């Protein structure tokens, strides 16, 4: 979110396409590939769990970054100018006008990112990071389809719970009057 708040500013606007392009490239890469590549690179320093946390965090950046930039750019410039006209500083207009109006769009990106990361987290079992993916892989290995389906249903249910919680959080953080 802080990076998304910074990139639409005049001083950093030239860097926005590069940063969003890098985030798009990271999102376009297969998630299991990102997890395994980070494991191969960081295995000597970190455990599988922390590598999975880093990989999933990187994988979830794009929706939040893109929605933050879109939300900030979607704020009516006349409202920002009106805030400046009544004596607000740059930070004042950012936090009291722009961020408040962009918050619904930002929270939609956070919700999307949460669901994406929860669904992808089951792939962390490939680097010994545990999780519900272990249940799915065990079911496949032992030809116990009931175990595999149970694991898949639990992952789907967890993703739906996070979708619902993200929606509730989005509604709670929506400024009054919008």
Tab-separated table of N, CA and C in Angstrom:
chain	number	residue	atom	x	y	z
A	1	UNK	N	0.825	-1.191	0.000
A	1	UNK	CA	0.000	0.000	0.000
A	1	UNK	C	0.873	1.260	0.000
A	2	UNK	N	1.916	1.343	0.839
A	2	UNK	CA	2.743	2.556	0.792
A	2	UNK	C	3.370	2.798	-0.583
A	3	UNK	N	3.809	1.729	-1.235
A	3	UNK	CA	4.377	1.883	-2.580
A	3	UNK	C	3.321	2.366	-3.553
A	4	UNK	N	2.111	1.860	-3.432
A	4	UNK	CA	1.015	2.301	-4.289
A	4	UNK	C	0.605	3.738	-4.026
A	5	UNK	N	0.807	4.219	-2.802
A	5	UNK	CA	0.528	5.618	-2.495
A	5	UNK	C	1.618	6.531	-3.027
A	6	UNK	N	2.827	6.003	-3.110
A	6	UNK	CA	3.971	6.803	-3.530
A	6	UNK	C	4.060	6.938	-5.053
A	7	UNK	N	3.771	5.875	-5.783
A	7	UNK	CA	3.987	5.872	-7.230
A	7	UNK	C	3.142	6.872	-8.032
A	8	UNK	N	1.907	7.187	-7.645
A	8	UNK	CA	1.168	8.193	-8.429
A	8	UNK	C	1.644	9.629	-8.214
A	9	UNK	N	2.512	9.856	-7.256
A	9	UNK	CA	3.029	11.213	-7.018
A	9	UNK	C	3.894	11.674	-8.180
A	10	UNK	N	3.904	12.944	-8.399
A	10	UNK	CA	4.607	13.532	-9.543
A	10	UNK	C	6.085	13.134	-9.581
A	11	UNK	N	6.741	13.097	-8.438
A	11	UNK	CA	8.179	12.800	-8.386
A	11	UNK	C	8.483	11.343	-8.736
A	12	UNK	N	7.539	10.441	-8.505
A	12	UNK	CA	7.788	9.014	-8.722
A	12	UNK	C	6.983	8.432	-9.882
A	13	UNK	N	6.245	9.273	-10.591
A	13	UNK	CA	5.366	8.801	-11.657
A	13	UNK	C	6.127	8.075	-12.759
A	14	UNK	N	7.370	8.462	-13.023
A	14	UNK	CA	8.162	7.806	-14.070
A	14	UNK	C	8.528	6.374	-13.683
A	15	UNK	N	8.637	6.094	-12.400
A	15	UNK	CA	9.001	4.743	-11.947
A	15	UNK	C	7.803	3.805	-11.896
A	16	UNK	N	6.596	4.335	-11.950
A	16	UNK	CA	5.388	3.512	-11.806
A	16	UNK	C	5.300	2.404	-12.854
A	17	UNK	N	5.504	2.687	-14.146
A	17	UNK	CA	5.401	1.590	-15.120
A	17	UNK	C	6.429	0.488	-14.896
A	18	UNK	N	7.623	0.845	-14.447
A	18	UNK	CA	8.661	-0.157	-14.196
A	18	UNK	C	8.275	-1.045	-13.017
A	19	UNK	N	7.830	-0.429	-11.915
A	19	UNK	CA	7.467	-1.183	-10.726
A	19	UNK	C	6.254	-2.070	-11.002
A	20	UNK	N	5.243	-1.533	-11.659
A	20	UNK	CA	4.054	-2.328	-11.985
A	20	UNK	C	4.419	-3.431	-12.979
A	21	UNK	N	5.329	-3.160	-13.892
A	21	UNK	CA	5.786	-4.191	-14.833
A	21	UNK	C	6.482	-5.339	-14.131
A	22	UNK	N	7.314	-5.019	-13.155
A	22	UNK	CA	7.993	-6.068	-12.380
A	22	UNK	C	6.957	-6.872	-11.587
A	23	UNK	N	5.984	-6.189	-10.993
A	23	UNK	CA	4.933	-6.890	-10.253
A	23	UNK	C	4.102	-7.764	-11.188
A	24	UNK	N	3.824	-7.276	-12.389
A	24	UNK	CA	3.088	-8.077	-13.376
A	24	UNK	C	3.877	-9.315	-13.779
A	25	UNK	N	5.179	-9.155	-13.955
A	25	UNK	CA	6.017	-10.309	-14.316
A	25	UNK	C	6.023	-11.338	-13.200
A	26	UNK	N	6.090	-10.875	-11.968
A	26	UNK	CA	6.040	-11.797	-10.833
A	26	UNK	C	4.703	-12.510	-10.742
A	27	UNK	N	3.639	-11.814	-11.087
A	27	UNK	CA	2.313	-12.426	-11.048
A	27	UNK	C	2.116	-13.400	-12.207
A	28	UNK	N	2.750	-13.127	-13.335
A	28	UNK	CA	2.600	-13.992	-14.504
A	28	UNK	C	3.352	-15.308	-14.350
A	29	UNK	N	4.377	-15.304	-13.517
A	29	UNK	CA	5.135	-16.537	-13.290
A	29	UNK	C	4.264	-17.530	-12.527
A	30	UNK	N	4.382	-18.809	-12.838
A	30	UNK	CA	3.618	-19.802	-12.081
A	30	UNK	C	3.994	-19.750	-10.601
A	31	UNK	N	3.008	-19.823	-9.753
A	31	UNK	CA	3.255	-19.666	-8.318
A	31	UNK	C	4.150	-20.768	-7.769
A	32	UNK	N	3.958	-21.998	-8.227
A	32	UNK	CA	4.815	-23.078	-7.743
A	32	UNK	C	6.255	-22.844	-8.187
A	33	UNK	N	6.445	-22.263	-9.359
A	33	UNK	CA	7.792	-21.947	-9.833
A	33	UNK	C	8.461	-20.897	-8.963
A	34	UNK	N	7.701	-19.878	-8.577
A	34	UNK	CA	8.250	-18.835	-7.705
A	34	UNK	C	8.636	-19.416	-6.353
A	35	UNK	N	7.784	-20.265	-5.811
A	35	UNK	CA	8.066	-20.872	-4.504
A	35	UNK	C	9.315	-21.749	-4.575
A	36	UNK	N	9.400	-22.578	-5.606
A	36	UNK	CA	10.545	-23.489	-5.738
A	36	UNK	C	11.832	-22.716	-6.026
A	37	UNK	N	11.773	-21.696	-6.880
A	37	UNK	CA	12.977	-20.900	-7.165
A	37	UNK	C	13.483	-20.189	-5.920
A	38	UNK	N	12.576	-19.613	-5.142
A	38	UNK	CA	13.010	-18.980	-3.893
A	38	UNK	C	13.577	-20.008	-2.920
A	39	UNK	N	13.003	-21.209	-2.919
A	39	UNK	CA	13.525	-22.272	-2.059
A	39	UNK	C	14.952	-22.634	-2.461
A	40	UNK	N	15.191	-22.775	-3.761
A	40	UNK	CA	16.539	-23.106	-4.233
A	40	UNK	C	17.534	-21.994	-3.917
A	41	UNK	N	17.067	-20.763	-3.957
A	41	UNK	CA	17.934	-19.620	-3.737
A	41	UNK	C	18.188	-19.370	-2.250
A	42	UNK	N	17.155	-19.516	-1.416
A	42	UNK	CA	17.251	-19.132	-0.001
A	42	UNK	C	17.326	-20.305	0.968
A	43	UNK	N	17.410	-21.516	0.472
A	43	UNK	CA	17.355	-22.694	1.325
A	43	UNK	C	18.463	-22.732	2.377
A	44	UNK	N	19.615	-22.200	2.076
A	44	UNK	CA	20.721	-22.229	3.035
A	44	UNK	C	20.498	-21.293	4.220
A	45	UNK	N	19.681	-20.243	4.044
A	45	UNK	CA	19.512	-19.232	5.089
A	45	UNK	C	18.191	-19.334	5.836
A	46	UNK	N	17.148	-19.800	5.166
A	46	UNK	CA	15.818	-19.794	5.775
A	46	UNK	C	15.176	-21.173	5.696
A	47	UNK	N	14.223	-21.406	6.594
A	47	UNK	CA	13.471	-22.663	6.538
A	47	UNK	C	12.395	-22.570	5.458
A	48	UNK	N	11.816	-23.705	5.131
A	48	UNK	CA	10.782	-23.744	4.102
A	48	UNK	C	9.586	-22.872	4.425
A	49	UNK	N	9.228	-22.792	5.714
A	49	UNK	CA	8.096	-21.973	6.113
A	49	UNK	C	8.318	-20.509	5.764
A	50	UNK	N	9.494	-19.969	6.125
A	50	UNK	CA	9.760	-18.547	5.868
A	50	UNK	C	9.933	-18.268	4.389
A	51	UNK	N	10.462	-19.217	3.663
A	51	UNK	CA	10.559	-19.047	2.206
A	51	UNK	C	9.166	-18.983	1.609
A	52	UNK	N	8.267	-19.828	2.098
A	52	UNK	CA	6.882	-19.803	1.616
A	52	UNK	C	6.211	-18.477	1.955
A	53	UNK	N	6.468	-17.952	3.141
A	53	UNK	CA	5.893	-16.659	3.535
A	53	UNK	C	6.382	-15.555	2.597
A	54	UNK	N	7.677	-15.550	2.292
A	54	UNK	CA	8.239	-14.533	1.393
A	54	UNK	C	7.650	-14.683	-0.007
A	55	UNK	N	7.609	-15.910	-0.512
A	55	UNK	CA	7.090	-16.148	-1.866
A	55	UNK	C	5.620	-15.755	-1.980
A	56	UNK	N	4.822	-16.120	-0.996
A	56	UNK	CA	3.402	-15.785	-1.048
A	56	UNK	C	3.176	-14.288	-0.878
A	57	UNK	N	4.019	-13.634	-0.096
A	57	UNK	CA	3.921	-12.176	0.038
A	57	UNK	C	4.239	-11.494	-1.281
A	58	UNK	N	5.293	-11.955	-1.946
A	58	UNK	CA	5.633	-11.393	-3.255
A	58	UNK	C	4.528	-11.650	-4.269
A	59	UNK	N	3.939	-12.835	-4.190
A	59	UNK	CA	2.899	-13.198	-5.137
A	59	UNK	C	1.625	-12.378	-4.925
A	60	UNK	N	1.393	-11.924	-3.709
A	60	UNK	CA	0.193	-11.160	-3.416
A	60	UNK	C	0.340	-9.659	-3.540
A	61	UNK	N	1.493	-9.176	-3.976
A	61	UNK	CA	1.725	-7.732	-4.058
A	61	UNK	C	0.914	-7.073	-5.170
A	62	UNK	N	0.844	-7.694	-6.338
A	62	UNK	CA	0.261	-7.027	-7.509
A	62	UNK	C	-1.168	-6.538	-7.300
A	63	UNK	N	-2.102	-7.348	-6.807
A	63	UNK	CA	-3.460	-6.817	-6.665
A	63	UNK	C	-3.540	-5.605	-5.734
A	64	UNK	N	-2.787	-5.635	-4.655
A	64	UNK	CA	-2.812	-4.514	-3.716
A	64	UNK	C	-2.169	-3.279	-4.357
A	65	UNK	N	-1.027	-3.468	-4.993
A	65	UNK	CA	-0.325	-2.352	-5.641
A	65	UNK	C	-1.174	-1.732	-6.739
A	66	UNK	N	-1.722	-2.566	-7.605
A	66	UNK	CA	-2.505	-2.072	-8.734
A	66	UNK	C	-3.765	-1.347	-8.256
A	67	UNK	N	-4.464	-1.921	-7.277
A	67	UNK	CA	-5.680	-1.271	-6.784
A	67	UNK	C	-5.374	0.007	-6.008
A	68	UNK	N	-4.250	0.047	-5.310
A	68	UNK	CA	-3.886	1.278	-4.605
A	68	UNK	C	-3.605	2.399	-5.603
A	69	UNK	N	-2.849	2.092	-6.641
A	69	UNK	CA	-2.563	3.100	-7.666
A	69	UNK	C	-3.857	3.537	-8.346
A	70	UNK	N	-4.699	2.584	-8.708
A	70	UNK	CA	-5.964	2.908	-9.373
A	70	UNK	C	-6.862	3.742	-8.467
A	71	UNK	N	-6.930	3.384	-7.188
A	71	UNK	CA	-7.761	4.140	-6.259
A	71	UNK	C	-7.293	5.563	-6.073
A	72	UNK	N	-5.986	5.752	-5.929
A	72	UNK	CA	-5.443	7.106	-5.747
A	72	UNK	C	-5.619	7.933	-7.021
A	73	UNK	N	-5.370	7.317	-8.178
A	73	UNK	CA	-5.538	8.055	-9.439
A	73	UNK	C	-6.999	8.350	-9.748
A	74	UNK	N	-7.921	7.576	-9.150
A	74	UNK	CA	-9.342	7.773	-9.402
A	74	UNK	C	-9.985	8.867	-8.562
A	75	UNK	N	-9.245	9.425	-7.624
A	75	UNK	CA	-9.780	10.512	-6.799
A	75	UNK	C	-9.879	11.774	-7.653
A	76	UNK	N	-11.000	12.430	-7.547
A	76	UNK	CA	-11.241	13.650	-8.321
A	76	UNK	C	-10.214	14.728	-7.940
A	77	UNK	N	-9.446	15.216	-8.904
A	77	UNK	CA	-8.416	16.229	-8.593
A	77	UNK	C	-8.989	17.520	-8.013
A	78	UNK	N	-10.242	17.826	-8.328
A	78	UNK	CA	-10.826	19.051	-7.770
A	78	UNK	C	-11.011	18.939	-6.262
A	79	UNK	N	-11.240	17.717	-5.770
A	79	UNK	CA	-11.361	17.536	-4.325
A	79	UNK	C	-10.015	17.742	-3.630
A	80	UNK	N	-8.955	17.257	-4.261
A	80	UNK	CA	-7.614	17.465	-3.715
A	80	UNK	C	-7.278	18.963	-3.741
A	81	UNK	N	-7.628	19.605	-4.825
A	81	UNK	CA	-7.371	21.046	-4.944
A	81	UNK	C	-8.182	21.831	-3.919
A	82	UNK	N	-9.402	21.375	-3.647
A	82	UNK	CA	-10.219	22.040	-2.619
A	82	UNK	C	-9.576	21.882	-1.242
A	83	UNK	N	-9.028	20.711	-0.977
A	83	UNK	CA	-8.322	20.505	0.285
A	83	UNK	C	-7.115	21.412	0.399
A	84	UNK	N	-6.396	21.562	-0.707
A	84	UNK	CA	-5.245	22.484	-0.714
A	84	UNK	C	-5.711	23.919	-0.498
A	85	UNK	N	-6.885	24.241	-1.067
A	85	UNK	CA	-7.428	25.596	-0.950
A	85	UNK	C	-7.806	25.967	0.475
A	86	UNK	N	-8.172	24.975	1.272
A	86	UNK	CA	-8.507	25.281	2.671
A	86	UNK	C	-7.296	25.157	3.588
A	87	UNK	N	-6.098	24.966	2.999
A	87	UNK	CA	-4.873	25.012	3.777
A	87	UNK	C	-4.290	23.666	4.180
A	88	UNK	N	-4.749	22.574	3.587
A	88	UNK	CA	-4.183	21.261	3.921
A	88	UNK	C	-2.810	21.099	3.284
A	89	UNK	N	-1.956	20.384	3.967
A	89	UNK	CA	-0.641	20.064	3.420
A	89	UNK	C	-0.775	18.886	2.457
A	90	UNK	N	0.317	18.510	1.827
A	90	UNK	CA	0.311	17.356	0.923
A	90	UNK	C	-0.065	16.087	1.679
A	91	UNK	N	0.506	15.903	2.865
A	91	UNK	CA	0.164	14.735	3.669
A	91	UNK	C	-1.279	14.806	4.160
A	92	UNK	N	-1.744	15.978	4.467
A	92	UNK	CA	-3.137	16.144	4.894
A	92	UNK	C	-4.111	15.745	3.807
A	93	UNK	N	-3.859	16.209	2.585
A	93	UNK	CA	-4.749	15.820	1.486
A	93	UNK	C	-4.630	14.333	1.178
A	94	UNK	N	-3.429	13.782	1.320
A	94	UNK	CA	-3.257	12.352	1.066
A	94	UNK	C	-4.055	11.519	2.063
A	95	UNK	N	-3.906	11.824	3.356
A	95	UNK	CA	-4.534	10.993	4.370
A	95	UNK	C	-5.996	11.329	4.630
A	96	UNK	N	-6.394	12.585	4.478
A	96	UNK	CA	-7.766	12.960	4.816
A	96	UNK	C	-8.698	12.968	3.618
A	97	UNK	N	-8.162	13.054	2.399
A	97	UNK	CA	-9.033	13.086	1.214
A	97	UNK	C	-8.762	11.889	0.310
A	98	UNK	N	-7.535	11.822	-0.239
A	98	UNK	CA	-7.237	10.796	-1.242
A	98	UNK	C	-7.355	9.379	-0.688
A	99	UNK	N	-6.725	9.119	0.443
A	99	UNK	CA	-6.747	7.772	1.013
A	99	UNK	C	-8.162	7.364	1.430
A	100	UNK	N	-8.908	8.305	1.978
A	100	UNK	CA	-10.284	8.000	2.389
A	100	UNK	C	-11.158	7.630	1.190
A	101	UNK	N	-10.996	8.345	0.096
A	101	UNK	CA	-11.810	8.057	-1.085
A	101	UNK	C	-11.328	6.829	-1.840
A	102	UNK	N	-10.044	6.520	-1.753
A	102	UNK	CA	-9.489	5.368	-2.461
A	102	UNK	C	-9.593	4.081	-1.649
A	103	UNK	N	-9.945	4.174	-0.382
A	103	UNK	CA	-9.950	3.004	0.500
A	103	UNK	C	-10.812	1.842	0.014
A	104	UNK	N	-12.009	2.061	-0.527
A	104	UNK	CA	-12.776	0.906	-1.028
A	104	UNK	C	-12.055	0.143	-2.138
A	105	UNK	N	-11.398	0.847	-3.026
A	105	UNK	CA	-10.672	0.191	-4.117
A	105	UNK	C	-9.443	-0.531	-3.572
A	106	UNK	N	-8.749	0.081	-2.632
A	106	UNK	CA	-7.571	-0.550	-2.017
A	106	UNK	C	-7.974	-1.826	-1.291
A	107	UNK	N	-9.061	-1.771	-0.549
A	107	UNK	CA	-9.510	-2.948	0.195
A	107	UNK	C	-9.964	-4.063	-0.735
A	108	UNK	N	-10.498	-3.728	-1.896
A	108	UNK	CA	-10.841	-4.763	-2.874
A	108	UNK	C	-9.574	-5.475	-3.338
A	109	UNK	N	-8.477	-4.741	-3.513
A	109	UNK	CA	-7.196	-5.348	-3.872
A	109	UNK	C	-6.646	-6.229	-2.762
A	110	UNK	N	-6.806	-5.787	-1.522
A	110	UNK	CA	-6.357	-6.595	-0.381
A	110	UNK	C	-7.159	-7.888	-0.319
A	111	UNK	N	-8.469	-7.794	-0.539
A	111	UNK	CA	-9.317	-8.986	-0.525
A	111	UNK	C	-8.914	-9.955	-1.630
A	112	UNK	N	-8.679	-9.451	-2.816
A	112	UNK	CA	-8.242	-10.296	-3.928
A	112	UNK	C	-6.916	-10.960	-3.607
A	113	UNK	N	-5.999	-10.206	-3.034
A	113	UNK	CA	-4.693	-10.736	-2.682
A	113	UNK	C	-4.799	-11.822	-1.618
A	114	UNK	N	-5.665	-11.618	-0.631
A	114	UNK	CA	-5.851	-12.619	0.419
A	114	UNK	C	-6.336	-13.943	-0.161
A	115	UNK	N	-7.324	-13.883	-1.026
A	115	UNK	CA	-7.865	-15.106	-1.621
A	115	UNK	C	-6.814	-15.778	-2.498
A	116	UNK	N	-6.066	-14.992	-3.244
A	116	UNK	CA	-5.011	-15.533	-4.106
A	116	UNK	C	-3.937	-16.241	-3.280
A	117	UNK	N	-3.521	-15.626	-2.202
A	117	UNK	CA	-2.468	-16.206	-1.357
A	117	UNK	C	-2.973	-17.449	-0.632
A	118	UNK	N	-4.201	-17.430	-0.140
A	118	UNK	CA	-4.739	-18.603	0.556
A	118	UNK	C	-4.843	-19.785	-0.407
A	119	UNK	N	-5.289	-19.531	-1.624
A	119	UNK	CA	-5.388	-20.610	-2.601
A	119	UNK	C	-4.036	-21.141	-3.027
A	120	UNK	N	-3.043	-20.288	-3.055
A	120	UNK	CA	-1.705	-20.675	-3.494
A	120	UNK	C	-0.888	-21.292	-2.363
A	121	UNK	N	-1.250	-21.034	-1.136
A	121	UNK	CA	-0.456	-21.504	0.016
A	121	UNK	C	-0.362	-23.022	0.078
A	122	UNK	N	-1.308	-23.716	-0.519
A	122	UNK	CA	-1.237	-25.183	-0.483
A	122	UNK	C	-0.051	-25.710	-1.278
A	123	UNK	N	0.503	-24.891	-2.162
A	123	UNK	CA	1.675	-25.310	-2.933
A	123	UNK	C	2.962	-25.264	-2.117
A	124	UNK	N	2.907	-24.673	-0.944
A	124	UNK	CA	4.096	-24.585	-0.098
A	124	UNK	C	4.533	-25.954	0.419
A	125	UNK	N	3.683	-26.957	0.278
A	125	UNK	CA	4.056	-28.303	0.734
A	125	UNK	C	5.214	-28.863	-0.094
A	126	UNK	N	5.426	-28.334	-1.281
A	126	UNK	CA	6.505	-28.829	-2.137
A	126	UNK	C	7.891	-28.455	-1.622
A	127	UNK	N	7.963	-27.499	-0.695
A	127	UNK	CA	9.256	-27.114	-0.125
A	127	UNK	C	9.293	-27.416	1.373
A	128	UNK	N	8.482	-28.369	1.793
A	128	UNK	CA	8.408	-28.794	3.192
A	128	UNK	C	7.998	-27.669	4.136
A	129	UNK	N	7.057	-26.851	3.683
A	129	UNK	CA	6.560	-25.771	4.522
A	129	UNK	C	5.247	-26.139	5.188
A	130	UNK	N	4.742	-27.340	4.935
A	130	UNK	CA	3.514	-27.792	5.563
A	130	UNK	C	2.279	-27.215	4.909
A	131	UNK	N	1.185	-27.258	5.626
A	131	UNK	CA	-0.067	-26.712	5.142
A	131	UNK	C	-1.007	-27.783	4.617
A	132	UNK	N	-2.140	-27.345	4.111
A	132	UNK	CA	-3.154	-28.264	3.613
A	132	UNK	C	-2.733	-28.955	2.321
A	133	UNK	N	-1.718	-28.457	1.678
A	133	UNK	CA	-1.199	-29.123	0.493
A	133	UNK	C	-0.666	-30.507	0.812
A	134	UNK	N	-0.157	-30.682	2.032
A	134	UNK	CA	0.322	-32.003	2.460
A	134	UNK	C	-0.798	-33.035	2.386
A	135	UNK	N	-1.977	-32.628	2.792
A	135	UNK	CA	-3.123	-33.530	2.764
A	135	UNK	C	-3.476	-33.913	1.321
A	136	UNK	N	-3.422	-32.949	0.432
A	136	UNK	CA	-3.739	-33.205	-0.975
A	136	UNK	C	-2.690	-34.126	-1.592
A	137	UNK	N	-1.421	-33.833	-1.363
A	137	UNK	CA	-0.341	-34.645	-1.920
A	137	UNK	C	-0.367	-36.062	-1.344
A	138	UNK	N	-0.642	-36.194	-0.066
A	138	UNK	CA	-0.734	-37.525	0.538
A	138	UNK	C	-1.875	-38.321	-0.087
A	139	UNK	N	-2.999	-37.659	-0.310
A	139	UNK	CA	-4.120	-38.321	-0.952
A	139	UNK	C	-3.799	-38.778	-2.363
A	140	UNK	N	-3.051	-37.973	-3.098
A	140	UNK	CA	-2.646	-38.352	-4.459
A	140	UNK	C	-1.666	-39.510	-4.415
A	141	UNK	N	-0.683	-39.426	-3.535
A	141	UNK	CA	0.353	-40.454	-3.445
A	141	UNK	C	-0.213	-41.817	-3.036
A	142	UNK	N	-1.137	-41.810	-2.094
A	142	UNK	CA	-1.689	-43.062	-1.571
A	142	UNK	C	-2.962	-43.498	-2.299
A	143	UNK	N	-3.323	-42.784	-3.343
A	143	UNK	CA	-4.550	-43.067	-4.088
A	143	UNK	C	-5.782	-43.050	-3.184
A	144	UNK	N	-5.744	-42.197	-2.200
A	144	UNK	CA	-6.887	-41.996	-1.304
A	144	UNK	C	-7.581	-40.711	-1.746
A	145	UNK	N	-8.505	-40.876	-2.667
A	145	UNK	CA	-9.146	-39.712	-3.264
A	145	UNK	C	-10.009	-38.959	-2.263
A	146	UNK	N	-10.525	-39.647	-1.255
A	146	UNK	CA	-11.317	-38.948	-0.241
A	146	UNK	C	-10.433	-37.978	0.554
A	147	UNK	N	-9.198	-38.371	0.830
A	147	UNK	CA	-8.261	-37.486	1.528
A	147	UNK	C	-7.882	-36.298	0.650
A	148	UNK	N	-7.647	-36.563	-0.623
A	148	UNK	CA	-7.294	-35.498	-1.558
A	148	UNK	C	-8.447	-34.498	-1.697
A	149	UNK	N	-9.656	-35.008	-1.841
A	149	UNK	CA	-10.814	-34.125	-1.998
A	149	UNK	C	-11.077	-33.363	-0.706
A	150	UNK	N	-10.880	-34.003	0.428
A	150	UNK	CA	-11.051	-33.313	1.712
A	150	UNK	C	-10.086	-32.137	1.830
A	151	UNK	N	-8.819	-32.369	1.464
A	151	UNK	CA	-7.839	-31.283	1.494
A	151	UNK	C	-8.205	-30.155	0.542
A	152	UNK	N	-8.639	-30.517	-0.659
A	152	UNK	CA	-9.023	-29.495	-1.643
A	152	UNK	C	-10.240	-28.712	-1.175
A	153	UNK	N	-11.192	-29.391	-0.572
A	153	UNK	CA	-12.373	-28.702	-0.055
A	153	UNK	C	-12.020	-27.772	1.102
A	154	UNK	N	-11.089	-28.205	1.949
A	154	UNK	CA	-10.655	-27.338	3.050
A	154	UNK	C	-9.957	-26.080	2.529
A	155	UNK	N	-9.133	-26.247	1.492
A	155	UNK	CA	-8.470	-25.081	0.893
A	155	UNK	C	-9.513	-24.139	0.295
A	156	UNK	N	-10.484	-24.699	-0.425
A	156	UNK	CA	-11.531	-23.868	-1.022
A	156	UNK	C	-12.363	-23.178	0.054
A	157	UNK	N	-12.686	-23.894	1.121
A	157	UNK	CA	-13.455	-23.303	2.216
A	157	UNK	C	-12.679	-22.182	2.900
A	158	UNK	N	-11.391	-22.398	3.105
A	158	UNK	CA	-10.551	-21.364	3.708
A	158	UNK	C	-10.485	-20.123	2.814
A	159	UNK	N	-10.379	-20.339	1.516
A	159	UNK	CA	-10.372	-19.202	0.581
A	159	UNK	C	-11.699	-18.451	0.632
A	160	UNK	N	-12.802	-19.165	0.731
A	160	UNK	CA	-14.108	-18.513	0.824
A	160	UNK	C	-14.263	-17.744	2.132
A	161	UNK	N	-13.728	-18.284	3.214
A	161	UNK	CA	-13.779	-17.585	4.500
A	161	UNK	C	-12.971	-16.295	4.423
A	162	UNK	N	-11.803	-16.359	3.819
A	162	UNK	CA	-10.991	-15.142	3.680
A	162	UNK	C	-11.652	-14.142	2.736
A	163	UNK	N	-12.328	-14.628	1.708
A	163	UNK	CA	-13.087	-13.738	0.819
A	163	UNK	C	-14.168	-13.010	1.615
A	164	UNK	N	-14.878	-13.754	2.442
A	164	UNK	CA	-15.939	-13.151	3.252
A	164	UNK	C	-15.366	-12.160	4.265
A	165	UNK	N	-14.287	-12.561	4.964
A	165	UNK	CA	-13.665	-11.657	5.935
A	165	UNK	C	-13.121	-10.397	5.262
A	166	UNK	N	-12.543	-10.559	4.078
A	166	UNK	CA	-12.063	-9.398	3.328
A	166	UNK	C	-13.199	-8.473	2.933
A	167	UNK	N	-14.336	-9.048	2.567
A	167	UNK	CA	-15.502	-8.231	2.206
A	167	UNK	C	-16.033	-7.484	3.429
A	168	UNK	N	-16.079	-8.164	4.575
A	168	UNK	CA	-16.519	-7.511	5.811
A	168	UNK	C	-15.568	-6.374	6.169
A	169	UNK	N	-14.262	-6.633	6.063
A	169	UNK	CA	-13.269	-5.593	6.347
A	169	UNK	C	-13.407	-4.435	5.364
A	170	UNK	N	-13.675	-4.755	4.114
A	170	UNK	CA	-13.875	-3.706	3.108
A	170	UNK	C	-15.086	-2.836	3.460
A	171	UNK	N	-16.158	-3.444	3.902
A	171	UNK	CA	-17.356	-2.680	4.279
A	171	UNK	C	-17.124	-1.868	5.550
A	172	UNK	N	-16.345	-2.424	6.496
A	172	UNK	CA	-16.081	-1.696	7.749
A	172	UNK	C	-15.168	-0.493	7.539
A	173	UNK	N	-14.269	-0.581	6.585
A	173	UNK	CA	-13.322	0.514	6.371
A	173	UNK	C	-13.834	1.541	5.373
A	174	UNK	N	-14.962	1.275	4.755
A	174	UNK	CA	-15.529	2.231	3.791
A	174	UNK	C	-15.949	3.500	4.531
A	175	UNK	N	-15.500	4.644	4.061
A	175	UNK	CA	-15.903	5.895	4.720
A	175	UNK	C	-17.418	6.115	4.618
A	176	UNK	N	-17.968	6.704	5.628
A	176	UNK	CA	-19.404	6.995	5.606
A	176	UNK	C	-19.711	7.976	4.489
A	177	UNK	N	-20.836	7.785	3.875
A	177	UNK	CA	-21.253	8.684	2.802
A	177	UNK	C	-20.874	8.198	1.421
A	178	UNK	N	-20.151	7.057	1.345
A	178	UNK	CA	-19.780	6.532	0.026
A	178	UNK	C	-20.590	5.293	-0.248
